[in-house]
Amino acid sequence: MRPRLVLFGDSITEQSFAPGGWGAALAEHFARQADVVLRGLSGYNTRWALKVLDRAMEGAADGGADPAAVTVFFGANDATLPDEVQAHQHVPLGEYKDNLRAICAYFKNKWPSAAIILITPPPIHEPARIRDIYGDNDPSRQPERTNEAAGTYAQACITVAKELGHPVIDIWTQIQQCPDWQTSALSDGLHFTPFGNKILFDEVLKTLESVGFSQHSLRSDLPLFHEIDPKDPLKAFEI
């Protein structure tokens, strides 16, 4: 059975199989070598994700070995401001860290050999969030998220990853190193453009390689076309 990569997260994970998405790019990159299993839950925070873990993971690795790796990508919704329009998504910082620990413990218990890769929440472009929420650029309005708050949760994610000994991708920092990241990498001040998706895709590939999972370490499933003898094609499929 092909090894599996499980992607668990919020809307940035759910949308990762859209055209130009980082999940779709992973599926293409590892075609015939590994299966990418999507478990994205738009709008979810770690509190809600923790409650539905069993249901969300149904079928993710049925009938086979542990997945090779699981990405855990939450925090964008947890970091929503507690006194703005999306306040019901907010999770206090301490609880966010505890929830991440619990999610990681769940995967460690369920799939002991799987690498658990944490991904920080992304940066926020606040003017774009005001436009997305209210439909205008009224400077008197307040965004439901700030880059400062997202950075605090990103640092908390890094802290938990280091504490547990799991790899972590600091996408909050990586994206902000790009020119004009506010519009080149983010489509609405939160979600990724194709360029933003490419940044995360590259970081995920590097992290997977660091845990021994790469194209070079994997065999292709079933014979490649050029390996099939044209004089005796069926011979290639003998077990």
PDB file of C-alpha atoms in Angstrom:
ATOM      1  CA  MET A   1       0.000   0.000   0.000  1.00  0.00           C
ATOM      2  CA  ARG A   2       1.243   3.463  -0.803  1.00  0.00           C
ATOM      3  CA  PRO A   3       2.372   5.584   2.150  1.00  0.00           C
ATOM      4  CA  ARG A   4       0.026   8.380   3.102  1.00  0.00           C
ATOM      5  CA  LEU A   5       0.316  12.020   4.060  1.00  0.00           C
ATOM      6  CA  VAL A   6      -2.593  13.371   6.114  1.00  0.00           C
ATOM      7  CA  LEU A   7      -3.300  17.109   6.018  1.00  0.00           C
ATOM      8  CA  PHE A   8      -5.297  18.291   9.060  1.00  0.00           C
ATOM      9  CA  GLY A   9      -6.209  21.928   9.494  1.00  0.00           C
ATOM     10  CA  ASP A  10      -8.645  24.754   8.894  1.00  0.00           C
ATOM     11  CA  SER A  11      -9.735  26.464   5.664  1.00  0.00           C
ATOM     12  CA  ILE A  12      -6.161  26.923   4.415  1.00  0.00           C
ATOM     13  CA  THR A  13      -5.927  23.142   4.468  1.00  0.00           C
ATOM     14  CA  GLU A  14      -9.454  22.577   3.152  1.00  0.00           C
ATOM     15  CA  GLN A  15      -8.703  24.849   0.188  1.00  0.00           C
ATOM     16  CA  SER A  16      -5.307  23.253  -0.446  1.00  0.00           C
ATOM     17  CA  PHE A  17      -6.688  21.060  -3.239  1.00  0.00           C
ATOM     18  CA  ALA A  18      -8.036  24.056  -5.170  1.00  0.00           C
ATOM     19  CA  PRO A  19      -6.136  25.022  -8.357  1.00  0.00           C
ATOM     20  CA  GLY A  20      -2.654  26.121  -7.323  1.00  0.00           C
ATOM     21  CA  GLY A  21      -3.116  24.750  -3.797  1.00  0.00           C
ATOM     22  CA  TRP A  22      -0.301  23.330  -1.702  1.00  0.00           C
ATOM     23  CA  GLY A  23      -2.129  20.045  -1.064  1.00  0.00           C
ATOM     24  CA  ALA A  24      -2.796  19.491  -4.757  1.00  0.00           C
ATOM     25  CA  ALA A  25       0.863  20.239  -5.449  1.00  0.00           C
ATOM     26  CA  LEU A  26       1.867  17.570  -2.916  1.00  0.00           C
ATOM     27  CA  ALA A  27      -0.463  15.040  -4.562  1.00  0.00           C
ATOM     28  CA  GLU A  28       1.066  15.803  -7.951  1.00  0.00           C
ATOM     29  CA  HIS A  29       4.624  15.761  -6.612  1.00  0.00           C
ATOM     30  CA  PHE A  30       4.183  12.329  -5.017  1.00  0.00           C
ATOM     31  CA  ALA A  31       1.963  10.861  -7.743  1.00  0.00           C
ATOM     32  CA  ARG A  32       2.255   7.036  -7.796  1.00  0.00           C
ATOM     33  CA  GLN A  33       4.458   7.215  -4.714  1.00  0.00           C
ATOM     34  CA  ALA A  34       2.170   8.388  -1.907  1.00  0.00           C
ATOM     35  CA  ASP A  35      -1.473   9.323  -1.323  1.00  0.00           C
ATOM     36  CA  VAL A  36      -2.346  12.703   0.160  1.00  0.00           C
ATOM     37  CA  VAL A  37      -5.405  12.573   2.428  1.00  0.00           C
ATOM     38  CA  LEU A  38      -7.239  15.848   2.942  1.00  0.00           C
ATOM     39  CA  ARG A  39      -8.844  16.574   6.308  1.00  0.00           C
ATOM     40  CA  GLY A  40      -9.396  20.330   6.210  1.00  0.00           C
ATOM     41  CA  LEU A  41     -12.189  21.935   8.242  1.00  0.00           C
ATOM     42  CA  SER A  42     -12.920  25.502   7.220  1.00  0.00           C
ATOM     43  CA  GLY A  43     -13.460  27.888  10.110  1.00  0.00           C
ATOM     44  CA  TYR A  44     -12.379  25.429  12.796  1.00  0.00           C
ATOM     45  CA  ASN A  45     -10.163  26.305  15.726  1.00  0.00           C
ATOM     46  CA  THR A  46      -8.184  23.839  17.860  1.00  0.00           C
ATOM     47  CA  ARG A  47     -11.024  23.541  20.397  1.00  0.00           C
ATOM     48  CA  TRP A  48     -13.448  22.302  17.748  1.00  0.00           C
ATOM     49  CA  ALA A  49     -10.800  20.225  15.947  1.00  0.00           C
ATOM     50  CA  LEU A  50     -10.005  18.367  19.150  1.00  0.00           C
ATOM     51  CA  LYS A  51     -13.676  17.485  19.624  1.00  0.00           C
ATOM     52  CA  VAL A  52     -14.035  15.940  16.154  1.00  0.00           C
ATOM     53  CA  LEU A  53     -10.657  14.218  15.774  1.00  0.00           C
ATOM     54  CA  ASP A  54     -12.013  10.662  15.762  1.00  0.00           C
ATOM     55  CA  ARG A  55     -14.689  11.522  13.199  1.00  0.00           C
ATOM     56  CA  ALA A  56     -12.293  13.564  11.062  1.00  0.00           C
ATOM     57  CA  MET A  57      -9.748  10.756  10.862  1.00  0.00           C
ATOM     58  CA  GLU A  58     -12.201   8.021   9.887  1.00  0.00           C
ATOM     59  CA  GLY A  59     -10.808   6.292   6.813  1.00  0.00           C
ATOM     60  CA  ALA A  60      -7.595   8.286   6.769  1.00  0.00           C
ATOM     61  CA  ALA A  61      -5.449   5.168   7.117  1.00  0.00           C
ATOM     62  CA  ASP A  62      -7.858   2.237   6.946  1.00  0.00           C
ATOM     63  CA  GLY A  63      -6.358  -1.105   6.087  1.00  0.00           C
ATOM     64  CA  GLY A  64      -2.763   0.006   5.991  1.00  0.00           C
ATOM     65  CA  ALA A  65       0.247   1.129   7.927  1.00  0.00           C
ATOM     66  CA  ASP A  66       0.496   4.380   9.852  1.00  0.00           C
ATOM     67  CA  PRO A  67       0.625   7.465   7.632  1.00  0.00           C
ATOM     68  CA  ALA A  68       4.158   8.627   6.991  1.00  0.00           C
ATOM     69  CA  ALA A  69       3.352  12.135   8.207  1.00  0.00           C
ATOM     70  CA  VAL A  70       0.530  14.348   9.461  1.00  0.00           C
ATOM     71  CA  THR A  71       0.448  18.127   9.129  1.00  0.00           C
ATOM     72  CA  VAL A  72      -1.349  20.033  11.905  1.00  0.00           C
ATOM     73  CA  PHE A  73      -2.203  23.534  10.668  1.00  0.00           C
ATOM     74  CA  PHE A  74      -4.389  25.463  13.125  1.00  0.00           C
ATOM     75  CA  GLY A  75      -4.236  28.858  14.787  1.00  0.00           C
ATOM     76  CA  ALA A  76      -5.578  31.354  12.276  1.00  0.00           C
ATOM     77  CA  ASN A  77      -9.060  31.067  13.788  1.00  0.00           C
ATOM     78  CA  ASP A  78      -7.868  30.649  17.371  1.00  0.00           C
ATOM     79  CA  ALA A  79      -6.118  34.008  17.011  1.00  0.00           C
ATOM     80  CA  THR A  80      -9.309  35.821  16.001  1.00  0.00           C
ATOM     81  CA  LEU A  81      -9.805  38.789  18.311  1.00  0.00           C
ATOM     82  CA  PRO A  82     -12.165  38.052  21.229  1.00  0.00           C
ATOM     83  CA  ASP A  83     -14.049  41.347  20.921  1.00  0.00           C
ATOM     84  CA  GLU A  84     -14.671  41.502  17.154  1.00  0.00           C
ATOM     85  CA  VAL A  85     -17.184  40.006  14.710  1.00  0.00           C
ATOM     86  CA  GLN A  86     -15.723  36.483  14.681  1.00  0.00           C
ATOM     87  CA  ALA A  87     -15.237  36.301  18.447  1.00  0.00           C
ATOM     88  CA  HIS A  88     -16.823  32.828  18.659  1.00  0.00           C
ATOM     89  CA  GLN A  89     -13.772  31.399  16.867  1.00  0.00           C
ATOM     90  CA  HIS A  90     -11.303  32.814  19.400  1.00  0.00           C
ATOM     91  CA  VAL A  91      -9.386  30.427  21.658  1.00  0.00           C
ATOM     92  CA  PRO A  92      -7.205  31.884  24.454  1.00  0.00           C
ATOM     93  CA  LEU A  93      -3.494  31.445  23.922  1.00  0.00           C
ATOM     94  CA  GLY A  94      -2.947  29.029  26.805  1.00  0.00           C
ATOM     95  CA  GLU A  95      -5.798  26.802  25.689  1.00  0.00           C
ATOM     96  CA  TYR A  96      -4.498  26.912  22.102  1.00  0.00           C
ATOM     97  CA  LYS A  97      -1.172  25.493  23.274  1.00  0.00           C
ATOM     98  CA  ASP A  98      -2.902  22.826  25.373  1.00  0.00           C
ATOM     99  CA  ASN A  99      -5.106  21.881  22.416  1.00  0.00           C
ATOM    100  CA  LEU A 100      -2.104  21.545  20.123  1.00  0.00           C
ATOM    101  CA  ARG A 101      -0.462  19.272  22.665  1.00  0.00           C
ATOM    102  CA  ALA A 102      -3.624  17.158  22.858  1.00  0.00           C
ATOM    103  CA  ILE A 103      -3.947  16.915  19.072  1.00  0.00           C
ATOM    104  CA  CYS A 104      -0.327  15.830  18.774  1.00  0.00           C
ATOM    105  CA  ALA A 105      -0.809  13.281  21.575  1.00  0.00           C
ATOM    106  CA  TYR A 106      -3.820  11.872  19.739  1.00  0.00           C
ATOM    107  CA  PHE A 107      -1.797  11.313  16.575  1.00  0.00           C
ATOM    108  CA  LYS A 108       1.178   9.946  18.511  1.00  0.00           C
ATOM    109  CA  ASN A 109      -1.093   7.383  20.129  1.00  0.00           C
ATOM    110  CA  LYS A 110      -3.082   6.565  16.991  1.00  0.00           C
ATOM    111  CA  TRP A 111      -0.159   6.413  14.538  1.00  0.00           C
ATOM    112  CA  PRO A 112       3.069   6.021  16.563  1.00  0.00           C
ATOM    113  CA  SER A 113       5.383   5.964  13.542  1.00  0.00           C
ATOM    114  CA  ALA A 114       3.910   9.019  11.799  1.00  0.00           C
ATOM    115  CA  ALA A 115       5.904  12.247  11.754  1.00  0.00           C
ATOM    116  CA  ILE A 116       3.803  15.094  13.164  1.00  0.00           C
ATOM    117  CA  ILE A 117       4.517  18.417  11.453  1.00  0.00           C
ATOM    118  CA  LEU A 118       3.079  21.579  12.987  1.00  0.00           C
ATOM    119  CA  ILE A 119       2.447  24.668  10.858  1.00  0.00           C
ATOM    120  CA  THR A 120       2.043  28.099  12.431  1.00  0.00           C
ATOM    121  CA  PRO A 121      -0.855  30.380  11.545  1.00  0.00           C
ATOM    122  CA  PRO A 122      -0.069  32.668   8.607  1.00  0.00           C
ATOM    123  CA  PRO A 123       0.448  36.427   8.773  1.00  0.00           C
ATOM    124  CA  ILE A 124      -2.517  38.776   8.446  1.00  0.00           C
ATOM    125  CA  HIS A 125      -2.949  41.806   6.194  1.00  0.00           C
ATOM    126  CA  GLU A 126      -5.458  43.819   8.179  1.00  0.00           C
ATOM    127  CA  PRO A 127      -6.798  46.241   5.498  1.00  0.00           C
ATOM    128  CA  ALA A 128      -7.691  43.263   3.315  1.00  0.00           C
ATOM    129  CA  ARG A 129      -9.503  41.622   6.237  1.00  0.00           C
ATOM    130  CA  ILE A 130     -11.615  44.763   6.722  1.00  0.00           C
ATOM    131  CA  ARG A 131     -12.589  44.665   3.041  1.00  0.00           C
ATOM    132  CA  ASP A 132     -13.371  40.952   3.228  1.00  0.00           C
ATOM    133  CA  ILE A 133     -15.563  41.266   6.328  1.00  0.00           C
ATOM    134  CA  TYR A 134     -17.296  44.587   5.654  1.00  0.00           C
ATOM    135  CA  GLY A 135     -16.996  45.017   1.898  1.00  0.00           C
ATOM    136  CA  ASP A 136     -15.383  48.446   2.107  1.00  0.00           C
ATOM    137  CA  ASN A 137     -12.211  50.252   3.181  1.00  0.00           C
ATOM    138  CA  ASP A 138     -13.731  52.306   6.001  1.00  0.00           C
ATOM    139  CA  PRO A 139     -10.722  53.090   8.235  1.00  0.00           C
ATOM    140  CA  SER A 140     -13.006  53.378  11.268  1.00  0.00           C
ATOM    141  CA  ARG A 141     -13.715  49.649  11.126  1.00  0.00           C
ATOM    142  CA  GLN A 142     -11.550  47.143  12.929  1.00  0.00           C
ATOM    143  CA  PRO A 143     -10.295  43.846  11.457  1.00  0.00           C
ATOM    144  CA  GLU A 144     -11.348  40.626  13.128  1.00  0.00           C
ATOM    145  CA  ARG A 145      -7.691  39.517  13.156  1.00  0.00           C
ATOM    146  CA  THR A 146      -4.359  41.282  13.467  1.00  0.00           C
ATOM    147  CA  ASN A 147      -0.888  40.305  12.374  1.00  0.00           C
ATOM    148  CA  GLU A 148       0.385  40.910  15.890  1.00  0.00           C
ATOM    149  CA  ALA A 149      -2.065  38.400  17.365  1.00  0.00           C
ATOM    150  CA  ALA A 150      -1.281  35.877  14.620  1.00  0.00           C
ATOM    151  CA  GLY A 151       2.417  36.263  15.407  1.00  0.00           C
ATOM    152  CA  THR A 152       1.805  35.552  19.075  1.00  0.00           C
ATOM    153  CA  TYR A 153      -0.026  32.341  18.210  1.00  0.00           C
ATOM    154  CA  ALA A 154       2.670  31.436  15.684  1.00  0.00           C
ATOM    155  CA  GLN A 155       5.292  31.701  18.410  1.00  0.00           C
ATOM    156  CA  ALA A 156       3.121  29.563  20.697  1.00  0.00           C
ATOM    157  CA  CYS A 157       2.912  26.900  17.980  1.00  0.00           C
ATOM    158  CA  ILE A 158       6.704  26.928  17.634  1.00  0.00           C
ATOM    159  CA  THR A 159       7.084  26.616  21.397  1.00  0.00           C
ATOM    160  CA  VAL A 160       4.800  23.567  21.534  1.00  0.00           C
ATOM    161  CA  ALA A 161       6.560  21.930  18.584  1.00  0.00           C
ATOM    162  CA  LYS A 162       9.970  22.351  20.211  1.00  0.00           C
ATOM    163  CA  GLU A 163       8.642  21.132  23.542  1.00  0.00           C
ATOM    164  CA  LEU A 164       7.263  17.954  21.926  1.00  0.00           C
ATOM    165  CA  GLY A 165      10.165  17.444  19.539  1.00  0.00           C
ATOM    166  CA  HIS A 166       8.075  17.794  16.366  1.00  0.00           C
ATOM    167  CA  PRO A 167       9.123  19.616  13.195  1.00  0.00           C
ATOM    168  CA  VAL A 168       7.471  23.001  12.718  1.00  0.00           C
ATOM    169  CA  ILE A 169       7.011  25.273   9.718  1.00  0.00           C
ATOM    170  CA  ASP A 170       6.987  28.952  10.645  1.00  0.00           C
ATOM    171  CA  ILE A 171       4.862  30.124   7.735  1.00  0.00           C
ATOM    172  CA  TRP A 172       4.076  33.383   9.581  1.00  0.00           C
ATOM    173  CA  THR A 173       7.746  34.381   9.226  1.00  0.00           C
ATOM    174  CA  GLN A 174       8.422  32.748   5.869  1.00  0.00           C
ATOM    175  CA  ILE A 175       5.666  34.611   4.050  1.00  0.00           C
ATOM    176  CA  GLN A 176       6.663  37.983   5.491  1.00  0.00           C
ATOM    177  CA  GLN A 177      10.144  37.597   4.018  1.00  0.00           C
ATOM    178  CA  CYS A 178       8.658  37.883   0.510  1.00  0.00           C
ATOM    179  CA  PRO A 179       8.308  41.260  -1.258  1.00  0.00           C
ATOM    180  CA  ASP A 180       4.774  42.664  -1.150  1.00  0.00           C
ATOM    181  CA  TRP A 181       3.642  39.592   0.781  1.00  0.00           C
ATOM    182  CA  GLN A 182       0.395  41.308   1.752  1.00  0.00           C
ATOM    183  CA  THR A 183      -0.905  40.949  -1.811  1.00  0.00           C
ATOM    184  CA  SER A 184       1.521  38.550  -3.502  1.00  0.00           C
ATOM    185  CA  ALA A 185       1.040  35.735  -0.971  1.00  0.00           C
ATOM    186  CA  LEU A 186      -2.406  36.464   0.522  1.00  0.00           C
ATOM    187  CA  SER A 187      -5.657  36.727  -1.433  1.00  0.00           C
ATOM    188  CA  ASP A 188      -7.874  38.256   1.254  1.00  0.00           C
ATOM    189  CA  GLY A 189      -5.428  39.095   4.012  1.00  0.00           C
ATOM    190  CA  LEU A 190      -5.558  35.510   5.329  1.00  0.00           C
ATOM    191  CA  HIS A 191      -5.868  32.799   2.673  1.00  0.00           C
ATOM    192  CA  PHE A 192      -3.138  32.043   0.168  1.00  0.00           C
ATOM    193  CA  THR A 193      -2.668  33.062  -3.436  1.00  0.00           C
ATOM    194  CA  PRO A 194      -0.955  30.508  -5.707  1.00  0.00           C
ATOM    195  CA  PHE A 195       2.331  32.157  -4.722  1.00  0.00           C
ATOM    196  CA  GLY A 196       1.536  31.782  -1.028  1.00  0.00           C
ATOM    197  CA  ASN A 197       0.611  28.162  -1.627  1.00  0.00           C
ATOM    198  CA  LYS A 198       3.956  27.627  -3.366  1.00  0.00           C
ATOM    199  CA  ILE A 199       5.800  28.991  -0.336  1.00  0.00           C
ATOM    200  CA  LEU A 200       4.081  26.499   1.961  1.00  0.00           C
ATOM    201  CA  PHE A 201       4.466  23.648  -0.528  1.00  0.00           C
ATOM    202  CA  ASP A 202       8.226  24.222  -0.651  1.00  0.00           C
ATOM    203  CA  GLU A 203       8.446  24.352   3.141  1.00  0.00           C
ATOM    204  CA  VAL A 204       6.433  21.152   3.534  1.00  0.00           C
ATOM    205  CA  LEU A 205       8.666  19.362   1.025  1.00  0.00           C
ATOM    206  CA  LYS A 206      11.796  20.446   2.890  1.00  0.00           C
ATOM    207  CA  THR A 207      10.332  19.329   6.196  1.00  0.00           C
ATOM    208  CA  LEU A 208       9.234  15.973   4.810  1.00  0.00           C
ATOM    209  CA  GLU A 209      12.711  15.429   3.423  1.00  0.00           C
ATOM    210  CA  SER A 210      14.163  16.178   6.867  1.00  0.00           C
ATOM    211  CA  VAL A 211      12.187  13.223   8.258  1.00  0.00           C
ATOM    212  CA  GLY A 212      13.281  10.932   5.430  1.00  0.00           C
ATOM    213  CA  PHE A 213      10.269  11.262   3.132  1.00  0.00           C
ATOM    214  CA  SER A 214      11.064  12.365  -0.420  1.00  0.00           C
ATOM    215  CA  GLN A 215      10.653  11.353  -4.055  1.00  0.00           C
ATOM    216  CA  HIS A 216      14.121   9.808  -3.953  1.00  0.00           C
ATOM    217  CA  SER A 217      13.292   7.637  -0.946  1.00  0.00           C
ATOM    218  CA  LEU A 218      10.024   6.298  -2.397  1.00  0.00           C
ATOM    219  CA  ARG A 219       9.333   3.713  -5.073  1.00  0.00           C
ATOM    220  CA  SER A 220       6.723   4.278  -7.754  1.00  0.00           C
ATOM    221  CA  ASP A 221       3.637   2.118  -7.416  1.00  0.00           C
ATOM    222  CA  LEU A 222       3.342  -0.422 -10.274  1.00  0.00           C
ATOM    223  CA  PRO A 223       5.751  -0.614 -13.195  1.00  0.00           C
ATOM    224  CA  LEU A 224       6.569   2.575 -15.046  1.00  0.00           C
ATOM    225  CA  PHE A 225       5.564   2.699 -18.704  1.00  0.00           C
ATOM    226  CA  HIS A 226       9.119   2.483 -19.998  1.00  0.00           C
ATOM    227  CA  GLU A 227       9.704  -0.625 -17.865  1.00  0.00           C
ATOM    228  CA  ILE A 228       7.030  -2.621 -19.715  1.00  0.00           C
ATOM    229  CA  ASP A 229       8.393  -4.964 -22.361  1.00  0.00           C
ATOM    230  CA  PRO A 230       6.459  -4.234 -25.595  1.00  0.00           C
ATOM    231  CA  LYS A 231       6.964  -7.855 -26.671  1.00  0.00           C
ATOM    232  CA  ASP A 232       5.498  -9.225 -23.441  1.00  0.00           C
ATOM    233  CA  PRO A 233       3.627  -6.421 -21.647  1.00  0.00           C
ATOM    234  CA  LEU A 234       1.891  -8.619 -19.078  1.00  0.00           C
ATOM    235  CA  LYS A 235       5.179  -9.948 -17.731  1.00  0.00           C
ATOM    236  CA  ALA A 236       5.726  -6.616 -15.936  1.00  0.00           C
ATOM    237  CA  PHE A 237       2.628  -7.205 -13.812  1.00  0.00           C
ATOM    238  CA  GLU A 238       3.537 -10.658 -12.548  1.00  0.00           C
ATOM    239  CA  ILE A 239       3.847 -10.859  -8.775  1.00  0.00           C
TER     240      ILE A 239
END
